[in-house]
N, CA and C atoms as an extended XYZ file, in Angstrom:
480
Properties=species:S:1:pos:R:3:atomname:S:1:resname:S:1:resid:I:1 pbc="F F F"
N       -42.488       -1.082      -37.351 N   MET     1
C       -41.449       -1.338      -36.404 CA  MET     1
C       -40.154       -1.627      -37.159 C   MET     1
N       -39.066       -0.960      -36.723 N   ASN     2
C       -37.767       -1.166      -37.366 CA  ASN     2
C       -37.126       -2.441      -36.840 C   ASN     2
N       -36.763       -3.269      -37.739 N   ARG     3
C       -36.070       -4.497      -37.358 CA  ARG     3
C       -34.642       -4.408      -37.860 C   ARG     3
N       -33.742       -4.788      -36.999 N   LEU     4
C       -32.338       -4.808      -37.392 CA  LEU     4
C       -32.043       -6.112      -38.118 C   LEU     4
N       -31.155       -6.041      -39.098 N   PRO     5
C       -30.786       -7.287      -39.787 CA  PRO     5
C       -30.043       -8.201      -38.811 C   PRO     5
N       -30.101       -9.496      -39.018 N   PRO     6
C       -29.397      -10.416      -38.120 CA  PRO     6
C       -27.892      -10.153      -38.162 C   PRO     6
N       -27.252      -10.382      -37.021 N   LEU     7
C       -25.806      -10.176      -36.926 CA  LEU     7
C       -25.058      -11.274      -37.677 C   LEU     7
N       -23.972      -10.864      -38.293 N   THR     8
C       -23.114      -11.850      -38.955 CA  THR     8
C       -22.345      -12.623      -37.880 C   THR     8
N       -21.733      -13.692      -38.271 N   ALA     9
C       -20.971      -14.513      -37.327 CA  ALA     9
C       -19.823      -13.711      -36.710 C   ALA     9
N       -19.141      -12.911      -37.514 N   SER    10
C       -18.017      -12.129      -36.979 CA  SER    10
C       -18.521      -11.032      -36.036 C   SER    10
N       -19.674      -10.448      -36.318 N   ALA    11
C       -20.241       -9.428      -35.435 CA  ALA    11
C       -20.643      -10.053      -34.099 C   ALA    11
N       -21.231      -11.262      -34.150 N   ARG    12
C       -21.599      -11.953      -32.913 CA  ARG    12
C       -20.348      -12.274      -32.090 C   ARG    12
N       -19.281      -12.662      -32.766 N   LEU    13
C       -18.029      -12.981      -32.083 CA  LEU    13
C       -17.438      -11.735      -31.417 C   LEU    13
N       -17.443      -10.596      -32.128 N   ARG    14
C       -16.954       -9.337      -31.548 CA  ARG    14
C       -17.802       -8.936      -30.351 C   ARG    14
N       -19.106       -9.088      -30.471 N   HIS    15
C       -20.021       -8.748      -29.381 CA  HIS    15
C       -19.727       -9.626      -28.159 C   HIS    15
N       -19.557      -10.927      -28.363 N   ALA    16
C       -19.273      -11.846      -27.261 CA  ALA    16
C       -17.933      -11.505      -26.600 C   ALA    16
N       -16.943      -11.138      -27.404 N   ALA    17
C       -15.637      -10.770      -26.852 CA  ALA    17
C       -15.747       -9.499      -26.018 C   ALA    17
N       -16.511       -8.527      -26.493 N   ALA    18
C       -16.698       -7.281      -25.745 CA  ALA    18
C       -17.404       -7.547      -24.421 C   ALA    18
N       -18.420       -8.389      -24.444 N   VAL    19
C       -19.135       -8.733      -23.214 CA  VAL    19
C       -18.192       -9.442      -22.240 C   VAL    19
N       -17.351      -10.334      -22.735 N   ALA    20
C       -16.406      -11.052      -21.877 CA  ALA    20
C       -15.407      -10.093      -21.232 C   ALA    20
N       -14.910       -9.135      -21.999 N   VAL    21
C       -13.967       -8.153      -21.456 CA  VAL    21
C       -14.639       -7.316      -20.381 C   VAL    21
N       -15.849       -6.847      -20.640 N   LEU    22
C       -16.569       -6.046      -19.650 CA  LEU    22
C       -16.856       -6.850      -18.386 C   LEU    22
N       -17.209       -8.100      -18.534 N   ALA    23
C       -17.461       -8.948      -17.367 CA  ALA    23
C       -16.187       -9.142      -16.553 C   ALA    23
N       -15.071       -9.349      -17.233 N   ALA    24
C       -13.798       -9.520      -16.526 CA  ALA    24
C       -13.426       -8.251      -15.769 C   ALA    24
N       -13.646       -7.108      -16.371 N   LEU    25
C       -13.359       -5.842      -15.700 CA  LEU    25
C       -14.260       -5.637      -14.500 C   LEU    25
N       -15.511       -6.037      -14.612 N   ALA    26
C       -16.448       -5.887      -13.501 CA  ALA    26
C       -16.014       -6.737      -12.315 C   ALA    26
N       -15.545       -7.959      -12.577 N   PHE    27
C       -15.117       -8.825      -11.489 CA  PHE    27
C       -13.757       -8.428      -10.939 C   PHE    27
N       -12.940       -7.764      -11.728 N   ALA    28
C       -11.620       -7.346      -11.264 CA  ALA    28
C       -11.745       -6.316      -10.161 C   ALA    28
N       -12.800       -5.535      -10.184 N   GLY    29
C       -13.034       -4.550       -9.143 CA  GLY    29
C       -12.222       -3.295       -9.353 C   GLY    29
N       -12.760       -2.173       -8.938 N   PRO    30
C       -12.086       -0.905       -9.140 CA  PRO    30
C       -10.868       -0.716       -8.250 C   PRO    30
N       -10.779       -1.445       -7.150 N   ALA    31
C        -9.693       -1.206       -6.207 CA  ALA    31
C        -8.337       -1.665       -6.732 C   ALA    31
N        -8.281       -2.654       -7.582 N   ARG    32
C        -6.998       -3.190       -8.040 CA  ARG    32
C        -6.143       -2.146       -8.745 C   ARG    32
N        -6.742       -1.255       -9.471 N   ALA    33
C        -5.981       -0.234      -10.192 CA  ALA    33
C        -5.223        0.675       -9.234 C   ALA    33
N        -5.712        0.833       -8.022 N   GLN    34
C        -5.058        1.698       -7.038 CA  GLN    34
C        -3.676        1.173       -6.649 C   GLN    34
N        -3.460       -0.109       -6.847 N   PHE    35
C        -2.229       -0.737       -6.394 CA  PHE    35
C        -1.302       -1.117       -7.546 C   PHE    35
N        -1.614       -0.637       -8.741 N   ALA    36
C        -0.829       -0.990       -9.922 CA  ALA    36
C         0.527       -0.291       -9.953 C   ALA    36
N         0.628        0.879       -9.338 N   SER    37
C         1.907        1.588       -9.343 CA  SER    37
C         2.186        2.169       -7.963 C   SER    37
N         3.454        2.282       -7.661 N   VAL    38
C         3.882        2.826       -6.375 CA  VAL    38
C         4.189        4.304       -6.566 C   VAL    38
N         3.558        5.160       -5.773 N   PRO    39
C         3.822        6.593       -5.939 CA  PRO    39
C         5.249        6.947       -5.523 C   PRO    39
N         5.752        8.002       -6.106 N   ALA    40
C         7.073        8.494       -5.714 CA  ALA    40
C         6.947        9.205       -4.371 C   ALA    40
N         7.875        8.974       -3.456 N   PRO    41
C         7.822        9.692       -2.181 CA  PRO    41
C         8.079       11.178       -2.402 C   PRO    41
N         7.480       12.016       -1.567 N   VAL    42
C         7.610       13.464       -1.744 CA  VAL    42
C         8.591       14.082       -0.743 C   VAL    42
N         9.530       13.314       -0.274 N   LEU    43
C        10.517       13.829        0.669 CA  LEU    43
C        11.548       14.659       -0.082 C   LEU    43
N        11.834       15.855        0.430 N   ASP    44
C        12.770       16.734       -0.262 CA  ASP    44
C        14.170       16.729        0.353 C   ASP    44
N        14.310       16.161        1.541 N   GLN    45
C        15.632       16.090        2.162 CA  GLN    45
C        15.713       14.853        3.050 C   GLN    45
N        16.914       14.347        3.297 N   PRO    46
C        17.048       13.171        4.163 CA  PRO    46
C        16.555       13.488        5.577 C   PRO    46
N        15.953       12.514        6.235 N   PRO    47
C        15.441       12.762        7.584 CA  PRO    47
C        16.567       12.855        8.611 C   PRO    47
N        16.270       13.531        9.707 N   ALA    48
C        17.219       13.599       10.821 CA  ALA    48
C        17.290       12.229       11.486 C   ALA    48
N        18.378       11.971       12.170 N   ALA    49
C        18.538       10.695       12.870 CA  ALA    49
C        17.481       10.555       13.957 C   ALA    49
N        17.089        9.334       14.214 N   SER    50
C        16.103        9.043       15.249 CA  SER    50
C        16.777        9.000       16.617 C   SER    50
N        16.109        9.542       17.613 N   ALA    51
C        16.607        9.490       18.989 CA  ALA    51
C        16.003        8.309       19.749 C   ALA    51
N        15.301        7.437       19.043 N   ALA    52
C        14.626        6.305       19.685 CA  ALA    52
C        15.622        5.407       20.413 C   ALA    52
N        15.242        5.030       21.626 N   GLU    53
C        16.065        4.129       22.426 CA  GLU    53
C        15.538        2.697       22.397 C   GLU    53
N        14.309        2.534       21.914 N   HIS    54
C        13.679        1.219       21.838 CA  HIS    54
C        13.051        1.070       20.459 C   HIS    54
N        12.898       -0.165       20.033 N   GLU    55
C        12.332       -0.399       18.704 CA  GLU    55
C        10.883        0.056       18.604 C   GLU    55
N        10.136        0.050       19.706 N   LYS    56
C         8.759        0.566       19.674 CA  LYS    56
C         8.760        2.063       19.368 C   LYS    56
N         9.725        2.788       19.918 N   GLN    57
C         9.840        4.219       19.625 CA  GLN    57
C        10.258        4.427       18.170 C   GLN    57
N        11.174        3.603       17.695 N   TYR    58
C        11.617        3.739       16.307 CA  TYR    58
C        10.479        3.426       15.347 C   TYR    58
N         9.636        2.488       15.699 N   ARG    59
C         8.471        2.140       14.864 CA  ARG    59
C         7.609        3.380       14.599 C   ARG    59
N         7.418        4.211       15.611 N   VAL    60
C         6.642        5.448       15.444 CA  VAL    60
C         7.400        6.425       14.542 C   VAL    60
N         8.714        6.551       14.720 N   ASP    61
C         9.509        7.428       13.845 CA  ASP    61
C         9.426        6.965       12.389 C   ASP    61
N         9.511        5.654       12.174 N   ALA    62
C         9.419        5.111       10.813 CA  ALA    62
C         8.033        5.361       10.229 C   ALA    62
N         6.995        5.210       11.040 N   ALA    63
C         5.627        5.458       10.571 CA  ALA    63
C         5.452        6.925       10.179 C   ALA    63
N         5.973        7.832       10.982 N   ARG    64
C         5.897        9.269       10.643 CA  ARG    64
C         6.638        9.551        9.336 C   ARG    64
N         7.743        8.871        9.137 N   HIS    65
C         8.510        9.037        7.900 CA  HIS    65
C         7.691        8.572        6.692 C   HIS    65
N         7.046        7.421        6.806 N   VAL    66
C         6.201        6.911        5.714 CA  VAL    66
C         5.050        7.878        5.448 C   VAL    66
N         4.430        8.408        6.498 N   TYR    67
C         3.335        9.366        6.327 CA  TYR    67
C         3.829       10.629        5.617 C   TYR    67
N         5.044       11.085        5.958 N   ALA    68
C         5.602       12.272        5.297 CA  ALA    68
C         5.948       11.977        3.841 C   ALA    68
N         6.347       10.744        3.554 N   ALA    69
C         6.728       10.369        2.189 CA  ALA    69
C         5.526       10.242        1.266 C   ALA    69
N         4.389        9.828        1.800 N   TYR    70
C         3.195        9.565        0.983 CA  TYR    70
C         1.960       10.270        1.543 C   TYR    70
N         1.979       11.583        1.681 N   PRO    71
C         0.846       12.271        2.324 CA  PRO    71
C        -0.485       12.092        1.594 C   PRO    71
N        -0.472       11.960        0.286 N   ALA    72
C        -1.722       11.802       -0.466 CA  ALA    72
C        -2.311       10.408       -0.290 C   ALA    72
N        -1.528        9.465        0.194 N   ARG    73
C        -1.998        8.084        0.365 CA  ARG    73
C        -2.477        7.778        1.790 C   ARG    73
N        -2.387        8.750        2.682 N   ILE    74
C        -2.795        8.516        4.064 CA  ILE    74
C        -4.304        8.690        4.187 C   ILE    74
N        -4.960        7.728        4.798 N   TYR    75
C        -6.403        7.805        5.035 CA  TYR    75
C        -6.615        8.735        6.223 C   TYR    75
N        -7.312        9.828        6.010 N   LYS    76
C        -7.563       10.811        7.064 CA  LYS    76
C        -8.798       10.397        7.860 C   LYS    76
N        -8.700       10.450        9.175 N   GLY    77
C        -9.840       10.113       10.023 CA  GLY    77
C        -9.896        8.632       10.332 C   GLY    77
N       -11.036        8.245       10.882 N   ARG    78
C       -11.218        6.844       11.260 CA  ARG    78
C       -11.482        5.993       10.029 C   ARG    78
N       -10.855        4.842        9.992 N   LEU    79
C       -11.005        3.919        8.864 CA  LEU    79
C       -12.407        3.318        8.841 C   LEU    79
N       -12.877        2.903        7.660 N   PRO    80
C       -14.189        2.257        7.576 CA  PRO    80
C       -14.165        0.906        8.303 C   PRO    80
N       -15.346        0.394        8.654 N   PRO    81
C       -15.392       -0.870        9.402 CA  PRO    81
C       -14.846       -2.067        8.630 C   PRO    81
N       -14.999       -2.072        7.322 N   LEU    82
C       -14.474       -3.171        6.508 CA  LEU    82
C       -13.312       -2.652        5.675 C   LEU    82
N       -12.132       -3.157        5.950 N   LEU    83
C       -10.948       -2.738        5.210 CA  LEU    83
C       -10.737       -3.633        4.004 C   LEU    83
N       -10.110       -3.073        2.985 N   TYR    84
C        -9.794       -3.848        1.787 CA  TYR    84
C        -8.728       -4.886        2.095 C   TYR    84
N        -7.752       -4.493        2.928 N   SER    85
C        -6.666       -5.413        3.217 CA  SER    85
C        -5.966       -5.035        4.519 C   SER    85
N        -5.507       -6.049        5.229 N   VAL    86
C        -4.684       -5.877        6.428 CA  VAL    86
C        -3.437       -6.722        6.209 C   VAL    86
N        -2.295       -6.120        6.481 N   MET    87
C        -1.031       -6.800        6.201 CA  MET    87
C        -0.055       -6.529        7.334 C   MET    87
N         0.698       -7.531        7.739 N   VAL    88
C         1.708       -7.376        8.782 CA  VAL    88
C         3.081       -7.558        8.136 C   VAL    88
N         3.952       -6.583        8.377 N   VAL    89
C         5.270       -6.561        7.744 CA  VAL    89
C         6.347       -6.342        8.802 C   VAL    89
N         7.428       -7.098        8.705 N   GLU    90
C         8.597       -6.851        9.544 CA  GLU    90
C         9.639       -6.159        8.677 C   GLU    90
N        10.132       -5.027        9.161 N   THR    91
C        11.093       -4.227        8.401 CA  THR    91
C        12.371       -4.077        9.210 C   THR    91
N        13.492       -4.153        8.525 N   GLU    92
C        14.790       -3.933        9.160 CA  GLU    92
C        15.453       -2.734        8.493 C   GLU    92
N        15.861       -1.781        9.325 N   ILE    93
C        16.528       -0.560        8.860 CA  ILE    93
C        17.960       -0.587        9.387 C   ILE    93
N        18.931       -0.393        8.490 N   ASP    94
C        20.336       -0.436        8.921 CA  ASP    94
C        20.748        0.878        9.580 C   ASP    94
N        21.994        0.957       10.013 N   ALA    95
C        22.497        2.116       10.750 CA  ALA    95
C        22.471        3.406        9.938 C   ALA    95
N        22.418        3.297        8.596 N   MET    96
C        22.385        4.481        7.736 CA  MET    96
C        20.957        4.895        7.361 C   MET    96
N        19.962        4.137        7.810 N   GLY    97
C        18.575        4.456        7.482 CA  GLY    97
C        18.076        3.776        6.217 C   GLY    97
N        18.882        2.881        5.658 N   GLN    98
C        18.469        2.153        4.455 CA  GLN    98
C        17.696        0.892        4.842 C   GLN    98
N        16.812        0.476        3.965 N   VAL    99
C        16.023       -0.729        4.212 CA  VAL    99
C        16.920       -1.943        3.976 C   VAL    99
N        17.146       -2.712        5.036 N   ALA   100
C        17.974       -3.915        4.937 CA  ALA   100
C        17.125       -5.138        4.612 C   ALA   100
N        15.840       -5.058        4.907 N   GLY   101
C        14.962       -6.184        4.608 CA  GLY   101
C        13.516       -5.881        4.936 C   GLY   101
N        12.630       -6.493        4.173 N   VAL   102
C        11.186       -6.403        4.412 CA  VAL   102
C        10.635       -7.811        4.266 C   VAL   102
N         9.952       -8.267        5.287 N   GLN   103
C         9.373       -9.605        5.253 CA  GLN   103
C         7.885       -9.513        5.564 C   GLN   103
N         7.077      -10.133        4.717 N   VAL   104
C         5.635      -10.181        4.951 CA  VAL   104
C         5.382      -11.261        5.998 C   VAL   104
N         4.854      -10.849        7.149 N   VAL   105
C         4.560      -11.773        8.239 CA  VAL   105
C         3.149      -12.330        8.091 C   VAL   105
N         2.220      -11.467        7.702 N   ARG   106
C         0.839      -11.885        7.438 CA  ARG   106
C         0.450      -11.353        6.077 C   ARG   106
N         0.233      -12.257        5.161 N   LYS   107
C        -0.123      -11.902        3.789 CA  LYS   107
C        -1.526      -11.288        3.763 C   LYS   107
N        -1.722      -10.228        2.964 N   PRO   108
C        -3.058       -9.634        2.864 CA  PRO   108
C        -3.991      -10.514        2.037 C   PRO   108
N        -5.286      -10.351        2.258 N   ALA   109
C        -6.279      -11.106        1.484 CA  ALA   109
C        -6.250      -10.697        0.012 C   ALA   109
N        -5.974       -9.428       -0.250 N   ALA   110
C        -5.889       -8.923       -1.624 CA  ALA   110
C        -4.432       -9.048       -2.080 C   ALA   110
N        -4.175       -9.963       -3.003 N   ASP   111
C        -2.802      -10.270       -3.422 CA  ASP   111
C        -2.024       -9.069       -3.949 C   ASP   111
N        -2.710       -8.115       -4.563 N   GLU   112
C        -2.011       -6.983       -5.166 CA  GLU   112
C        -1.467       -6.002       -4.132 C   GLU   112
N        -1.898       -6.101       -2.885 N   VAL   113
C        -1.483       -5.149       -1.855 CA  VAL   113
C        -0.058       -5.430       -1.357 C   VAL   113
N         0.323       -6.686       -1.207 N   ALA   114
C         1.638       -7.021       -0.639 CA  ALA   114
C         2.802       -6.409       -1.420 C   ALA   114
N         2.897       -6.612       -2.735 N   PRO   115
C         4.034       -6.006       -3.441 CA  PRO   115
C         3.987       -4.480       -3.421 C   PRO   115
N         2.793       -3.921       -3.377 N   TRP   116
C         2.621       -2.467       -3.333 CA  TRP   116
C         3.166       -1.909       -2.024 C   TRP   116
N         2.809       -2.524       -0.898 N   VAL   117
C         3.284       -2.065        0.410 CA  VAL   117
C         4.797       -2.246        0.519 C   VAL   117
N         5.308       -3.398        0.136 N   VAL   118
C         6.750       -3.654        0.217 CA  VAL   118
C         7.517       -2.635       -0.628 C   VAL   118
N         7.033       -2.354       -1.819 N   ALA   119
C         7.698       -1.369       -2.685 CA  ALA   119
C         7.646        0.031       -2.082 C   ALA   119
N         6.522        0.385       -1.457 N   MET   120
C         6.437        1.706       -0.820 CA  MET   120
C         7.429        1.823        0.329 C   MET   120
N         7.544        0.773        1.125 N   ILE   121
C         8.496        0.784        2.241 CA  ILE   121
C         9.911        0.999        1.707 C   ILE   121
N        10.291        0.248        0.703 N   LYS   122
C        11.647        0.355        0.144 CA  LYS   122
C        11.886        1.704       -0.515 C   LYS   122
N        10.881        2.204       -1.219 N   ARG   123
C        11.046        3.451       -1.974 CA  ARG   123
C        11.128        4.679       -1.069 C   ARG   123
N        10.625        4.567        0.164 N   ALA   124
C        10.648        5.702        1.094 CA  ALA   124
C        12.015        5.902        1.750 C   ALA   124
N        12.975        5.024        1.496 N   ALA   125
C        14.315        5.150        2.083 CA  ALA   125
C        15.015        6.387        1.536 C   ALA   125
N        15.874        7.010        2.294 N   PRO   126
C        16.345        6.600        3.604 CA  PRO   126
C        15.382        7.001        4.726 C   PRO   126
N        15.323        6.162        5.729 N   TYR   127
C        14.548        6.411        6.942 CA  TYR   127
C        15.437        7.135        7.940 C   TYR   127
N        14.854        7.639        9.030 N   PRO   128
C        15.713        8.217       10.068 CA  PRO   128
C        16.710        7.157       10.551 C   PRO   128
N        17.965        7.485       10.576 N   ALA   129
C        18.981        6.524       11.015 CA  ALA   129
C        18.743        6.186       12.485 C   ALA   129
N        18.690        4.916       12.833 N   PRO   130
C        18.475        4.526       14.232 CA  PRO   130
C        19.774        4.668       15.035 C   PRO   130
N        20.143        5.910       15.323 N   ALA   131
C        21.447        6.234       15.902 CA  ALA   131
C        21.742        5.466       17.187 C   ALA   131
N        20.781        5.363       18.074 N   ARG   132
C        21.028        4.697       19.363 CA  ARG   132
C        20.828        3.187       19.302 C   ARG   132
N        20.174        2.733       18.261 N   LEU   133
C        19.891        1.301       18.145 CA  LEU   133
C        20.890        0.582       17.250 C   LEU   133
N        21.530        1.314       16.368 N   GLY   134
C        22.417        0.699       15.378 CA  GLY   134
C        21.614        0.152       14.212 C   GLY   134
N        20.830       -0.866       14.466 N   VAL   135
C        19.924       -1.457       13.481 CA  VAL   135
C        18.557       -1.532       14.140 C   VAL   135
N        17.523       -1.201       13.388 N   ALA   136
C        16.160       -1.276       13.930 CA  ALA   136
C        15.378       -2.340       13.175 C   ALA   136
N        14.702       -3.182       13.932 N   ARG   137
C        13.825       -4.200       13.346 CA  ARG   137
C        12.486       -4.060       14.067 C   ARG   137
N        11.434       -3.859       13.287 N   PHE   138
C        10.121       -3.659       13.901 CA  PHE   138
C         9.039       -4.270       13.030 C   PHE   138
N         7.909       -4.534       13.655 N   THR   139
C         6.754       -5.093       12.963 CA  THR   139
C         5.677       -4.026       12.896 C   THR   139
N         5.076       -3.887       11.721 N   GLU   140
C         4.019       -2.887       11.519 CA  GLU   140
C         2.823       -3.535       10.846 C   GLU   140
N         1.649       -3.073       11.218 N   ILE   141
C         0.401       -3.523       10.602 CA  ILE   141
C        -0.068       -2.419        9.666 C   ILE   141
N        -0.250       -2.763        8.403 N   TRP   142
C        -0.747       -1.828        7.396 CA  TRP   142
C        -2.240       -2.064        7.216 C   TRP   142
N        -3.023       -1.018        7.383 N   LEU   143
C        -4.480       -1.059        7.255 CA  LEU   143
C        -4.831       -0.317        5.973 C   LEU   143
N        -5.282       -1.043        4.966 N   VAL   144
C        -5.420       -0.491        3.620 CA  VAL   144
C        -6.883       -0.436        3.200 C   VAL   144
N        -7.304        0.738        2.747 N   ASP   145
C        -8.654        0.954        2.232 CA  ASP   145
C        -8.676        0.648        0.733 C   ASP   145
N        -9.857        0.364        0.205 N   LYS   146
C        -9.965        0.042       -1.227 CA  LYS   146
C        -9.580        1.214       -2.122 C   LYS   146
N        -9.552        2.432       -1.575 N   SER   147
C        -9.166        3.612       -2.348 CA  SER   147
C        -7.659        3.673       -2.604 C   SER   147
N        -6.897        2.828       -1.907 N   GLY   148
C        -5.446        2.883       -2.019 CA  GLY   148
C        -4.827        3.769       -0.956 C   GLY   148
N        -5.655        4.262       -0.049 N   ARG   149
C        -5.136        5.039        1.081 CA  ARG   149
C        -4.992        4.095        2.277 C   ARG   149
N        -4.107        4.444        3.197 N   PHE   150
C        -3.798        3.529        4.294 CA  PHE   150
C        -3.488        4.278        5.578 C   PHE   150
N        -3.445        3.522        6.647 N   GLN   151
C        -2.878        3.947        7.919 CA  GLN   151
C        -2.017        2.792        8.403 C   GLN   151
N        -1.044        3.104        9.235 N   VAL   152
C        -0.279        2.046        9.884 CA  VAL   152
C        -0.662        2.043       11.355 C   VAL   152
N        -0.552        0.884       11.973 N   ASP   153
C        -1.029        0.718       13.344 CA  ASP   153
C        -0.373        1.688       14.323 C   ASP   153
N         0.886        2.021       14.125 N   ALA   154
C         1.587        2.921       15.044 CA  ALA   154
C         0.938        4.298       15.112 C   ALA   154
N         0.263        4.718       14.037 N   LEU   155
C        -0.342        6.055       13.981 CA  LEU   155
C        -1.827        6.030       13.627 C   LEU   155
N        -2.465        4.881       13.693 N   THR   156
C        -3.852        4.786       13.251 CA  THR   156
C        -4.787        5.664       14.081 C   THR   156
N        -5.837        6.106       13.432 N   GLU   157
C        -6.880        6.880       14.105 CA  GLU   157
C        -8.062        5.988       14.474 C   GLU   157
N        -7.907        4.683       14.297 N   GLY   158
C        -8.956        3.736       14.655 CA  GLY   158
C        -9.925        3.492       13.513 C   GLY   158
N       -10.950        2.704       13.826 N   GLN   159
C       -11.988        2.375       12.848 CA  GLN   159
C       -13.334        2.850       13.345 C   GLN   159
N       -14.240        3.096       12.370 N   ARG   160
C       -15.613        3.481       12.716 CA  ARG   160
C       -16.359        2.295       13.246 C   ARG   160
């Protein structure tokens, strides 16, 4: 039977460090990496002005704009029964379609999701200008899967 020589103190230390790193990665979970960077929006031209007369109508226009900006991040179909994160955000869009403010109303359980969602909202500007409203302020619920794909409540396809 082949016996390996005993490990030196430095080899044992390297082994323990490697095990600690692997354990930390295992507990970090695979979903966190999905939220490490904000994708660039794929909009090729500024959106047309919104004809919305009410903020509920503008909320749908803004949701369609976000979906057009991040098509690869949209969860297709019904969401799974257990979501990675749910977040409520109030967004204000000025008369030119620029983001005037984003406020987290309900913080998500997964801390890494909030800055990711806020950055995506800001990066998708300009939004359709709220021509009839002047300024639009609306609340949206972001439903986020562990894959980093999402739906917003205004356009959700529901849950399984």
